[in-house]
mmCIF file of C-alpha atoms and ligand atoms in Angstrom:
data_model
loop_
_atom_site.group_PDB
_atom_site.id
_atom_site.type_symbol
_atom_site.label_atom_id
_atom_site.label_comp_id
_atom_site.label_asym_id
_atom_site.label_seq_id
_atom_site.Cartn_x
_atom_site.Cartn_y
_atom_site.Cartn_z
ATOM 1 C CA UNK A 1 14.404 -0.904 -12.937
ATOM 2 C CA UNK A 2 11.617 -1.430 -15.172
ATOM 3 C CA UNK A 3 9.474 1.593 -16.039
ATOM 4 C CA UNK A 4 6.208 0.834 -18.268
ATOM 5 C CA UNK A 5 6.264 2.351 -20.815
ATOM 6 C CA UNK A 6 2.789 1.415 -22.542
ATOM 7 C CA UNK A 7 -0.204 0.604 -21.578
ATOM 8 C CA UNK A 8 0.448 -2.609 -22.746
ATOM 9 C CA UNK A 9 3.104 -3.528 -20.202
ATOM 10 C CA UNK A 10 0.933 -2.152 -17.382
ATOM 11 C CA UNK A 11 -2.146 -4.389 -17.982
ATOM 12 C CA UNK A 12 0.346 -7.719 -18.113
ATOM 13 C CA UNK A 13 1.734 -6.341 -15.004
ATOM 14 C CA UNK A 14 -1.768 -5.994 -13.810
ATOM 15 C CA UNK A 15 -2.666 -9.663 -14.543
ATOM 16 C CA UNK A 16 0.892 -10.837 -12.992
ATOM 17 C CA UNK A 17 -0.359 -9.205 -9.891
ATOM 18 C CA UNK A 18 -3.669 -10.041 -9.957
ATOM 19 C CA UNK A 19 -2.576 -14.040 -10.551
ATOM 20 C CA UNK A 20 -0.093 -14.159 -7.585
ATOM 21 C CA UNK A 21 -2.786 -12.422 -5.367
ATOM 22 C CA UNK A 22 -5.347 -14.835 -6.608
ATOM 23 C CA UNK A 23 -2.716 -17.763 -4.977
ATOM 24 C CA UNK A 24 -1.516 -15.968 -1.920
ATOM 25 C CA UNK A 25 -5.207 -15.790 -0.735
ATOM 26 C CA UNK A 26 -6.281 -19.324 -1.503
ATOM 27 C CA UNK A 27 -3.376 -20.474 0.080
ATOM 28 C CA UNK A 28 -3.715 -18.344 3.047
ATOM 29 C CA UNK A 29 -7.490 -19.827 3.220
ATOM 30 C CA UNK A 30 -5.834 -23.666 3.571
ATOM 31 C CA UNK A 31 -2.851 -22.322 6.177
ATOM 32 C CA UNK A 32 -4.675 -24.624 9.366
ATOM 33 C CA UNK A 33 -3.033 -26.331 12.018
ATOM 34 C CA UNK A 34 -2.060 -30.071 11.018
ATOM 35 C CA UNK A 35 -1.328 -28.880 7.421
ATOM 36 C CA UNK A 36 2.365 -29.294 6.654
ATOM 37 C CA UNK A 37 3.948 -26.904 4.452
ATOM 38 C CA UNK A 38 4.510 -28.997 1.952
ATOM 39 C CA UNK A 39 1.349 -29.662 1.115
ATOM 40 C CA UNK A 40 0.454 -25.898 0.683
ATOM 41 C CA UNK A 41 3.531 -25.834 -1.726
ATOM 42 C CA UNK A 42 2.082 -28.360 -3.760
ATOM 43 C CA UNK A 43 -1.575 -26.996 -3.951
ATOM 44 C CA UNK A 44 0.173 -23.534 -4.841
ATOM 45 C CA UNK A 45 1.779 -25.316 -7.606
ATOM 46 C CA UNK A 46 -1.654 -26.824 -8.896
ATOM 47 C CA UNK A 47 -3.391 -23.739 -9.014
ATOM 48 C CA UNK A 48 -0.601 -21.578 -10.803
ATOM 49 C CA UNK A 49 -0.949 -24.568 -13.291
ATOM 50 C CA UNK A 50 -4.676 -24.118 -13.481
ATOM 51 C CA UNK A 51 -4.518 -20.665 -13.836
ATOM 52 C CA UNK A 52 -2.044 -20.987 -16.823
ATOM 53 C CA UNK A 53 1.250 -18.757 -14.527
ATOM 54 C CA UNK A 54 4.428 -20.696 -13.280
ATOM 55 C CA UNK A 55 6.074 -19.958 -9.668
ATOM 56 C CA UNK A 56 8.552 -17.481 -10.090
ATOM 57 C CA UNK A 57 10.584 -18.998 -7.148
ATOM 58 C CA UNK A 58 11.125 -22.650 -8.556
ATOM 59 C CA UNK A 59 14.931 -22.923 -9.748
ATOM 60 C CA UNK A 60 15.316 -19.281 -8.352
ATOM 61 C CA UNK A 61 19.543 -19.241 -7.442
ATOM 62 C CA UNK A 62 18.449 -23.078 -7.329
ATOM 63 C CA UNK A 63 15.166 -22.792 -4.715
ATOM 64 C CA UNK A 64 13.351 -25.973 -4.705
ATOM 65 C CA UNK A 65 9.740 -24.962 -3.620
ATOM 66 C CA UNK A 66 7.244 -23.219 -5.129
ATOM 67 C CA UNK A 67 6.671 -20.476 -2.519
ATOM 68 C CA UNK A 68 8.381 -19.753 0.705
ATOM 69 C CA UNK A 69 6.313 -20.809 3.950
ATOM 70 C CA UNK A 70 8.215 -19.699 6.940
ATOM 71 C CA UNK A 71 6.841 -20.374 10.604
ATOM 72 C CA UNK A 72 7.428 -17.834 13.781
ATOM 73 C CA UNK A 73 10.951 -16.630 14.102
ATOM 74 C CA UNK A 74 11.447 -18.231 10.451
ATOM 75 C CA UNK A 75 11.362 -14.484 8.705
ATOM 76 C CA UNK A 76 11.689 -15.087 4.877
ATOM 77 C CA UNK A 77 12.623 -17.352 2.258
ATOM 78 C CA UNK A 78 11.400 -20.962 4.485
ATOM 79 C CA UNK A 79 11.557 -23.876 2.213
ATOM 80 C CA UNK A 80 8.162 -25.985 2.258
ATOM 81 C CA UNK A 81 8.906 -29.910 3.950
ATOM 82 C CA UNK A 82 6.881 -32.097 6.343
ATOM 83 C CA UNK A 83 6.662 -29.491 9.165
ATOM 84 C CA UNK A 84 3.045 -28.782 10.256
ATOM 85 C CA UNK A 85 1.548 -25.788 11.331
ATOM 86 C CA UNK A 86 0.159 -25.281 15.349
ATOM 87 C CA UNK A 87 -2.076 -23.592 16.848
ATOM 88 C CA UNK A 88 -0.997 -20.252 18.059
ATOM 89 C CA UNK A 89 2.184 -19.782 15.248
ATOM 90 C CA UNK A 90 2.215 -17.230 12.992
ATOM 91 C CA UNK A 91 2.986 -18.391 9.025
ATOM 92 C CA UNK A 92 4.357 -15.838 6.427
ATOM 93 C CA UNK A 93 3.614 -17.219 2.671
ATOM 94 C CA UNK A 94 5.211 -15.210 -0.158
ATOM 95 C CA UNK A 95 3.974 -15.686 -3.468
ATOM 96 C CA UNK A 96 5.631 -15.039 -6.816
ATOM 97 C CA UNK A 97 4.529 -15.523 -10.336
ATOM 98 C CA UNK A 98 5.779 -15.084 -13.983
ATOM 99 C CA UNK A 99 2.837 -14.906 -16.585
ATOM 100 C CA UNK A 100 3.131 -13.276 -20.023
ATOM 101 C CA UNK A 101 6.906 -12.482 -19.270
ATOM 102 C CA UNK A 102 6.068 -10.481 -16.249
ATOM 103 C CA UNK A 103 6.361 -10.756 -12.486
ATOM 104 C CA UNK A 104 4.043 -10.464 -9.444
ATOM 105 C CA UNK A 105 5.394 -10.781 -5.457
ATOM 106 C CA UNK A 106 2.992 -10.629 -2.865
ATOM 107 C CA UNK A 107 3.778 -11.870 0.690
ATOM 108 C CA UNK A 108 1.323 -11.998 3.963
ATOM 109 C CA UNK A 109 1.635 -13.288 7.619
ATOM 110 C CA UNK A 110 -1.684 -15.631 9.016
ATOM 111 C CA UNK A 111 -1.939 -15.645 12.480
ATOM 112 C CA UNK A 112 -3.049 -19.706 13.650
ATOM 113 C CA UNK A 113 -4.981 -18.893 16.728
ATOM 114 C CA UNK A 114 -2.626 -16.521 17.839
ATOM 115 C CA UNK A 115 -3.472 -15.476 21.462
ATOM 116 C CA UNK A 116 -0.215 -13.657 22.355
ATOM 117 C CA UNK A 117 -1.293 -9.988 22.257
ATOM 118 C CA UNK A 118 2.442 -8.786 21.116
ATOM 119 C CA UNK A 119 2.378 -11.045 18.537
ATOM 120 C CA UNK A 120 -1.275 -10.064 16.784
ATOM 121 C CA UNK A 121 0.206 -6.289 17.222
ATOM 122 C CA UNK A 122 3.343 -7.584 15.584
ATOM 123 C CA UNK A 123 1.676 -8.844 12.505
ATOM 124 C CA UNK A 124 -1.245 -5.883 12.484
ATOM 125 C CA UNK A 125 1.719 -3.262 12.589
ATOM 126 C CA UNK A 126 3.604 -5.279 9.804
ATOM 127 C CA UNK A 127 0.638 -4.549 7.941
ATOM 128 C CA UNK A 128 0.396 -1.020 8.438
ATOM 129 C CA UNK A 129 4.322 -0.541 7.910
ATOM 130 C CA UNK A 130 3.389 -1.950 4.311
ATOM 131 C CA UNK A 131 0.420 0.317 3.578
ATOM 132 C CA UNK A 132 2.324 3.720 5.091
ATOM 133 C CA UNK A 133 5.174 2.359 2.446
ATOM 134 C CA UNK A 134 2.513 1.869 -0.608
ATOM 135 C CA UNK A 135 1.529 4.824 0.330
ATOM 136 C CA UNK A 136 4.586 6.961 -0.193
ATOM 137 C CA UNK A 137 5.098 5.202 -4.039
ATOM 138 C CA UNK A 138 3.358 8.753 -5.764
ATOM 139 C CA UNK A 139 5.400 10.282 -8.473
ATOM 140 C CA UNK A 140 7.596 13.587 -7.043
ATOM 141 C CA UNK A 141 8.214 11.275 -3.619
ATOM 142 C CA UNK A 142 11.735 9.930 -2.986
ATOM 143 C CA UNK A 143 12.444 6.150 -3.024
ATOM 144 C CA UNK A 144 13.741 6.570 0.658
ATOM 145 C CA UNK A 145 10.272 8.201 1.233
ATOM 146 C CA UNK A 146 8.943 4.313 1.402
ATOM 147 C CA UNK A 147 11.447 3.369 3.630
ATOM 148 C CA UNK A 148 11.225 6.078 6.239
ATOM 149 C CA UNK A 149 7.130 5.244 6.414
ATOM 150 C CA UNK A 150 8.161 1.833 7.389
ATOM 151 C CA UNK A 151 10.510 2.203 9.501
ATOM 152 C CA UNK A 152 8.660 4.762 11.726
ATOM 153 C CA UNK A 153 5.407 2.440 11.894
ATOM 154 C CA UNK A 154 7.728 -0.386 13.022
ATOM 155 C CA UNK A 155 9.636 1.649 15.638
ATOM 156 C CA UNK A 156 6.670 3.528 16.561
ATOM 157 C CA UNK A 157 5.193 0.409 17.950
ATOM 158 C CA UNK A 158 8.527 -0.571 19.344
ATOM 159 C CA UNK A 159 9.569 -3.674 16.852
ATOM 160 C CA UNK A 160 12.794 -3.493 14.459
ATOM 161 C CA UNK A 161 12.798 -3.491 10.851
ATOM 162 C CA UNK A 162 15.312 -6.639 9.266
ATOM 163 C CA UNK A 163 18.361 -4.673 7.582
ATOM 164 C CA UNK A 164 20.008 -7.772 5.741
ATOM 165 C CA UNK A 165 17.073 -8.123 3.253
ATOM 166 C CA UNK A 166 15.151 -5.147 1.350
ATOM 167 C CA UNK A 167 12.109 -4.996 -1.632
ATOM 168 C CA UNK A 168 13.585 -4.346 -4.949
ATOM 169 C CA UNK A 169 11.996 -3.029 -8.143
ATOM 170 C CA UNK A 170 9.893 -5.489 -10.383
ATOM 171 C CA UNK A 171 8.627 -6.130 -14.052
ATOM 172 C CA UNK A 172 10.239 -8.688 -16.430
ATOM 173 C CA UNK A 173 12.651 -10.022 -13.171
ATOM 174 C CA UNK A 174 11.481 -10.552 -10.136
ATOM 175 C CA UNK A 175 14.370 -8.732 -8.449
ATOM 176 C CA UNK A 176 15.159 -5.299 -10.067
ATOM 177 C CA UNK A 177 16.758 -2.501 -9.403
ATOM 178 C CA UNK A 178 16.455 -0.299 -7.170
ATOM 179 C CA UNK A 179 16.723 -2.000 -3.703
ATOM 180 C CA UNK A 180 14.210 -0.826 -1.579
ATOM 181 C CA UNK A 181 15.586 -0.863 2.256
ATOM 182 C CA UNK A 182 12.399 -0.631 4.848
ATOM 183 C CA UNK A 183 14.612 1.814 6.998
ATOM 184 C CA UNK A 184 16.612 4.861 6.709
ATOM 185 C CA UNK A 185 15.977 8.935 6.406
ATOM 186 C CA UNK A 186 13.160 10.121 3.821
ATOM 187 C CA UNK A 187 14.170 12.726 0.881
ATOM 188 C CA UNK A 188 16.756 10.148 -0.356
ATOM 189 C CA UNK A 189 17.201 8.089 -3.714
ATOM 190 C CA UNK A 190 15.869 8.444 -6.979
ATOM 191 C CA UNK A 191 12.457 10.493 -7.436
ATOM 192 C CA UNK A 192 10.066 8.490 -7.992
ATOM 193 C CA UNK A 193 8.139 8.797 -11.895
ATOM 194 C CA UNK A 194 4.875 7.212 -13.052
ATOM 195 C CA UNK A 195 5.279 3.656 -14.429
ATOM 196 C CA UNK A 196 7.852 2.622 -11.898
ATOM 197 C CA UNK A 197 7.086 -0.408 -10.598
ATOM 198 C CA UNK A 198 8.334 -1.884 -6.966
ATOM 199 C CA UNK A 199 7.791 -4.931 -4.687
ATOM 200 C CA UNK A 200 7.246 -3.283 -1.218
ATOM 201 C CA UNK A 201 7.835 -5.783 1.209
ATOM 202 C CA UNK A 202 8.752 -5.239 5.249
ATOM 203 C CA UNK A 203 9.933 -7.568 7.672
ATOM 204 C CA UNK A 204 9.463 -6.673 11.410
ATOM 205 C CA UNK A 205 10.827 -8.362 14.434
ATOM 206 C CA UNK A 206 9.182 -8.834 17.865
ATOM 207 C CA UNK A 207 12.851 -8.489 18.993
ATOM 208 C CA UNK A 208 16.278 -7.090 17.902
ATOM 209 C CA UNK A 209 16.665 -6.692 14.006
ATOM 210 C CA UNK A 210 19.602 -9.175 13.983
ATOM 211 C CA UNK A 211 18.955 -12.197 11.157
ATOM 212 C CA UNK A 212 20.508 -15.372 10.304
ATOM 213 C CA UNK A 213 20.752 -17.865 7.467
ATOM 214 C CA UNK A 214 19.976 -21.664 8.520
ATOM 215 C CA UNK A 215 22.161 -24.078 7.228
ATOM 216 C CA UNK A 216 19.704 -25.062 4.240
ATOM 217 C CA UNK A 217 21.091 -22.022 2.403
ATOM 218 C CA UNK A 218 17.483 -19.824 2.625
ATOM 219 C CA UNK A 219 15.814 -20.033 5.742
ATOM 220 C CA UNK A 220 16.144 -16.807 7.589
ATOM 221 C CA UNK A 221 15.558 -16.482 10.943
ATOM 222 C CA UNK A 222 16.053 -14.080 13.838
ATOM 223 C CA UNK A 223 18.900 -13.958 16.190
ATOM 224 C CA UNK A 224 16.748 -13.983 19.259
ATOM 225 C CA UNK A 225 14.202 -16.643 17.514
ATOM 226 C CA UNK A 226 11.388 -14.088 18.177
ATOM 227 C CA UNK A 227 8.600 -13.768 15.965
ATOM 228 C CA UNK A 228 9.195 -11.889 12.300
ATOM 229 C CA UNK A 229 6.338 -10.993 9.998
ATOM 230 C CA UNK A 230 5.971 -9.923 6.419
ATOM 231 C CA UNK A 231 3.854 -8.809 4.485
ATOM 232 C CA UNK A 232 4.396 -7.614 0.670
ATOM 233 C CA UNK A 233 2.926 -5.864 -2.552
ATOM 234 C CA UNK A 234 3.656 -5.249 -5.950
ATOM 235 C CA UNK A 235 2.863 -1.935 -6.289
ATOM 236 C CA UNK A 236 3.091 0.963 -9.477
ATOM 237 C CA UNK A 237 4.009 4.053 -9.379
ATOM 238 C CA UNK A 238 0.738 6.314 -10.921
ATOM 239 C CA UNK A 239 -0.136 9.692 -12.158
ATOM 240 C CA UNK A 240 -2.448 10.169 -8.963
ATOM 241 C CA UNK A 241 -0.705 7.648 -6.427
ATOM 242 C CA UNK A 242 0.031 4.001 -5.922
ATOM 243 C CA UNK A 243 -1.632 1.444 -7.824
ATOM 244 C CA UNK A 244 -1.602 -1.675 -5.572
ATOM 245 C CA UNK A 245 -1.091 -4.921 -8.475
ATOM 246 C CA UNK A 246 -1.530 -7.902 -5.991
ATOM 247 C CA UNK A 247 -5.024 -6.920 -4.493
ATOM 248 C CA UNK A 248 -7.819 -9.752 -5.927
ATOM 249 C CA UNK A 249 -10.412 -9.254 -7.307
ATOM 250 C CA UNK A 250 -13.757 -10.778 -6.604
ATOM 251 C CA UNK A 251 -12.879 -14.270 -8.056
HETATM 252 N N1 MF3 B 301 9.770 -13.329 -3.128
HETATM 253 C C1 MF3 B 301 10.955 -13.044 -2.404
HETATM 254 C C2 MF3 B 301 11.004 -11.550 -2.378
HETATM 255 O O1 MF3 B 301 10.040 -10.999 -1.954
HETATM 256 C C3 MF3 B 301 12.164 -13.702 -2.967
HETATM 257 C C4 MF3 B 301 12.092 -15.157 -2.888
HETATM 258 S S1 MF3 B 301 13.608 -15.819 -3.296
HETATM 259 C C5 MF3 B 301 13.226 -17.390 -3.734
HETATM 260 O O2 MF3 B 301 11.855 -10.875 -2.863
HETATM 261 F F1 MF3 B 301 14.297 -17.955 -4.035
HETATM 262 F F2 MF3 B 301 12.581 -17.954 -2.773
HETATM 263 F F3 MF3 B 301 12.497 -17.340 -4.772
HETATM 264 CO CO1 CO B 302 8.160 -11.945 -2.240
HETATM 265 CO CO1 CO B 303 9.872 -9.376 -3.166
#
C-alpha cells in the first residue's frame, strides 16, 4: 500500500482524483435513455484525452473499454457495447485514471427515471454505506473500521453487501494493498496512519449477496438478477480525517 510520503505525491494524487471525478460526472450528465454504452465509453475516452489523463482500465488483465458501464443486476466491471439504456434502469459507471504516474477510482450509480421505491432506497443507501465508510478512514481507526460502517448501513436498510469483490488501497497502481472488504467486525486490520490512501467502493444488492461472472470474463452480476449499486471514492487518510480525492471542483 502506498503511503505519501511528500507533499508532492499528495497533490498528484489530488489531481488524479480530481481528473477521474471531472469524467465520472460528465459522463453521468450524458447517461439518458437511448444512449448505448458504448457511446459513453467513447466520449469518456475523448475527454481523458482532452484533459491530458489515460483510462486506467484499458488493457487492465486485458479489459477492452475505457470504463465499466453496468446496467441493473449488472454489479461491476460491465463492458461498454451497443446496449442502450431505458427508462427506469439504474447504470453504475466507474471511472479510473492514471495521470502523472498516479491513480484515481471513482464509481457512482444514476438512477434513469427510476420509479421503483426499493430501488431509489437501494442506490440512496449505497451512497450512504460509502460516506459512513469515508468516514471511518481517520488515522488511529482500524481498516475493518470502514468495513463494519458499510456493512451496517447496508443491512440496516435490509440489502446485502457483495463478498466476492472488495476496495483495495491506491497510488501508483490502481489495485494496492490492503483489500478493503465492505463487511466484517470493526477493530480489525492494520491502523490506519496519515498518507494512506484507499479506493472505498461498496456494492449493495436489492437481494441475496450471491454474484456471478458472465461468460465475457468481467461482467458481474447477481445470482437473483436483482438490482446492485455502487458507488466509489478515492479517499486519503489525513491528520484531521478523510480527505475525499474524487470530489470536482467547480469546473
Ligand atoms: N475500477 C474497478 C475498481 O474499482 C476495477 C476495474 S477493473 C477493469 O476496483 F478491468 F475494469 F479495469
Ligand atoms: Co473503480
Ligand atoms: Co476501485
Amino acid at each position: 500500500m502506498i503511503v505519501i510520503k511528500s507533499r508532492d505525491e499528495l497533490q498528484r494524487m489530488r489531481k488524479s482524483g480530481r481528473l477521474a471525478a471531472r469524467v465520472r460526472d460528465e459522463i453521468v450528465r450524458l447517461v439518458a435513455p437511448g444512449v448505448s454504452t458504448k457511446w459513453l465509453d467513447g466520449k469518456a475516452a475523448e475527454l481523458m484525452e482532452a484533459l491530458g489523463c489515460r483510462s486506467a482500465f484499458l488493457g487492465y488483465r486485458g479489459y477492452p473499454g475505457n470504463i465499466c458501464l453496468s446496467i441493473d443486476d449488472e454489479v461491476v466491471h460491465g463492458i461498454p457495447c451497443e446496449r442502450r439504456i431505458e427508462m427506469g434502469q439504474i447504470v453504475s459507471l466507474d471511472v479510473g485514471v492514471v495521470h502523472d504516474g498516479f491513480v484515481g477510482d471513482t464509481a457512482a450509480t444514476v438512477m434513469v427515471g427510476v420509479t421503483d421505491p426499493e430501488v431509489v432506497r437501494l442506490v440512496r443507501t449505497t451512497e450512504k454505506a460509502l460516506v459512513e465508510g469515508v468516514a471511518r478512514a481517520k488515522a488511529g481507526n482500524r481498516l475493518s473500521d470502514i468495513s463494519n460502517a458499510i456493512e451496517s448501513t447496508a443491512s440496516a436498510a435490509g440489502f446485502s453487501v457483495v463478498r466476492d469483490f472488495v476496495g483495495h488501497g491506491i497510488g501508483r497502481k490502481m489495485h494496492e494493498e490492503p483489500q478493503i472488504p465492505n463487511y466484517g467486525p470493526p477493530g480489525k486490520g492494520p491502523v490506519l496512519k496519515p498518507g494512506m490512501t484507499l479506493a472505498i467502493e461498496p456494492m449493495v444488492n436489492l437481494g441475496g449477496y450471491a454474484v456471478e461472472v458472465q461468460a465475457d470474463g468481467w461482467t458481474v452480476l447477481t445470482a437473483d438478477r436483482r438490482p446492485s449499486a455502487h458507488f466509489e471514492h478515492t479517499v486519503a487518510v489525513g491528520e484531521d480525517g478523510p480527505e475525499i480525492l474524487t470530489i470536482g471542483e467547480g469546473w
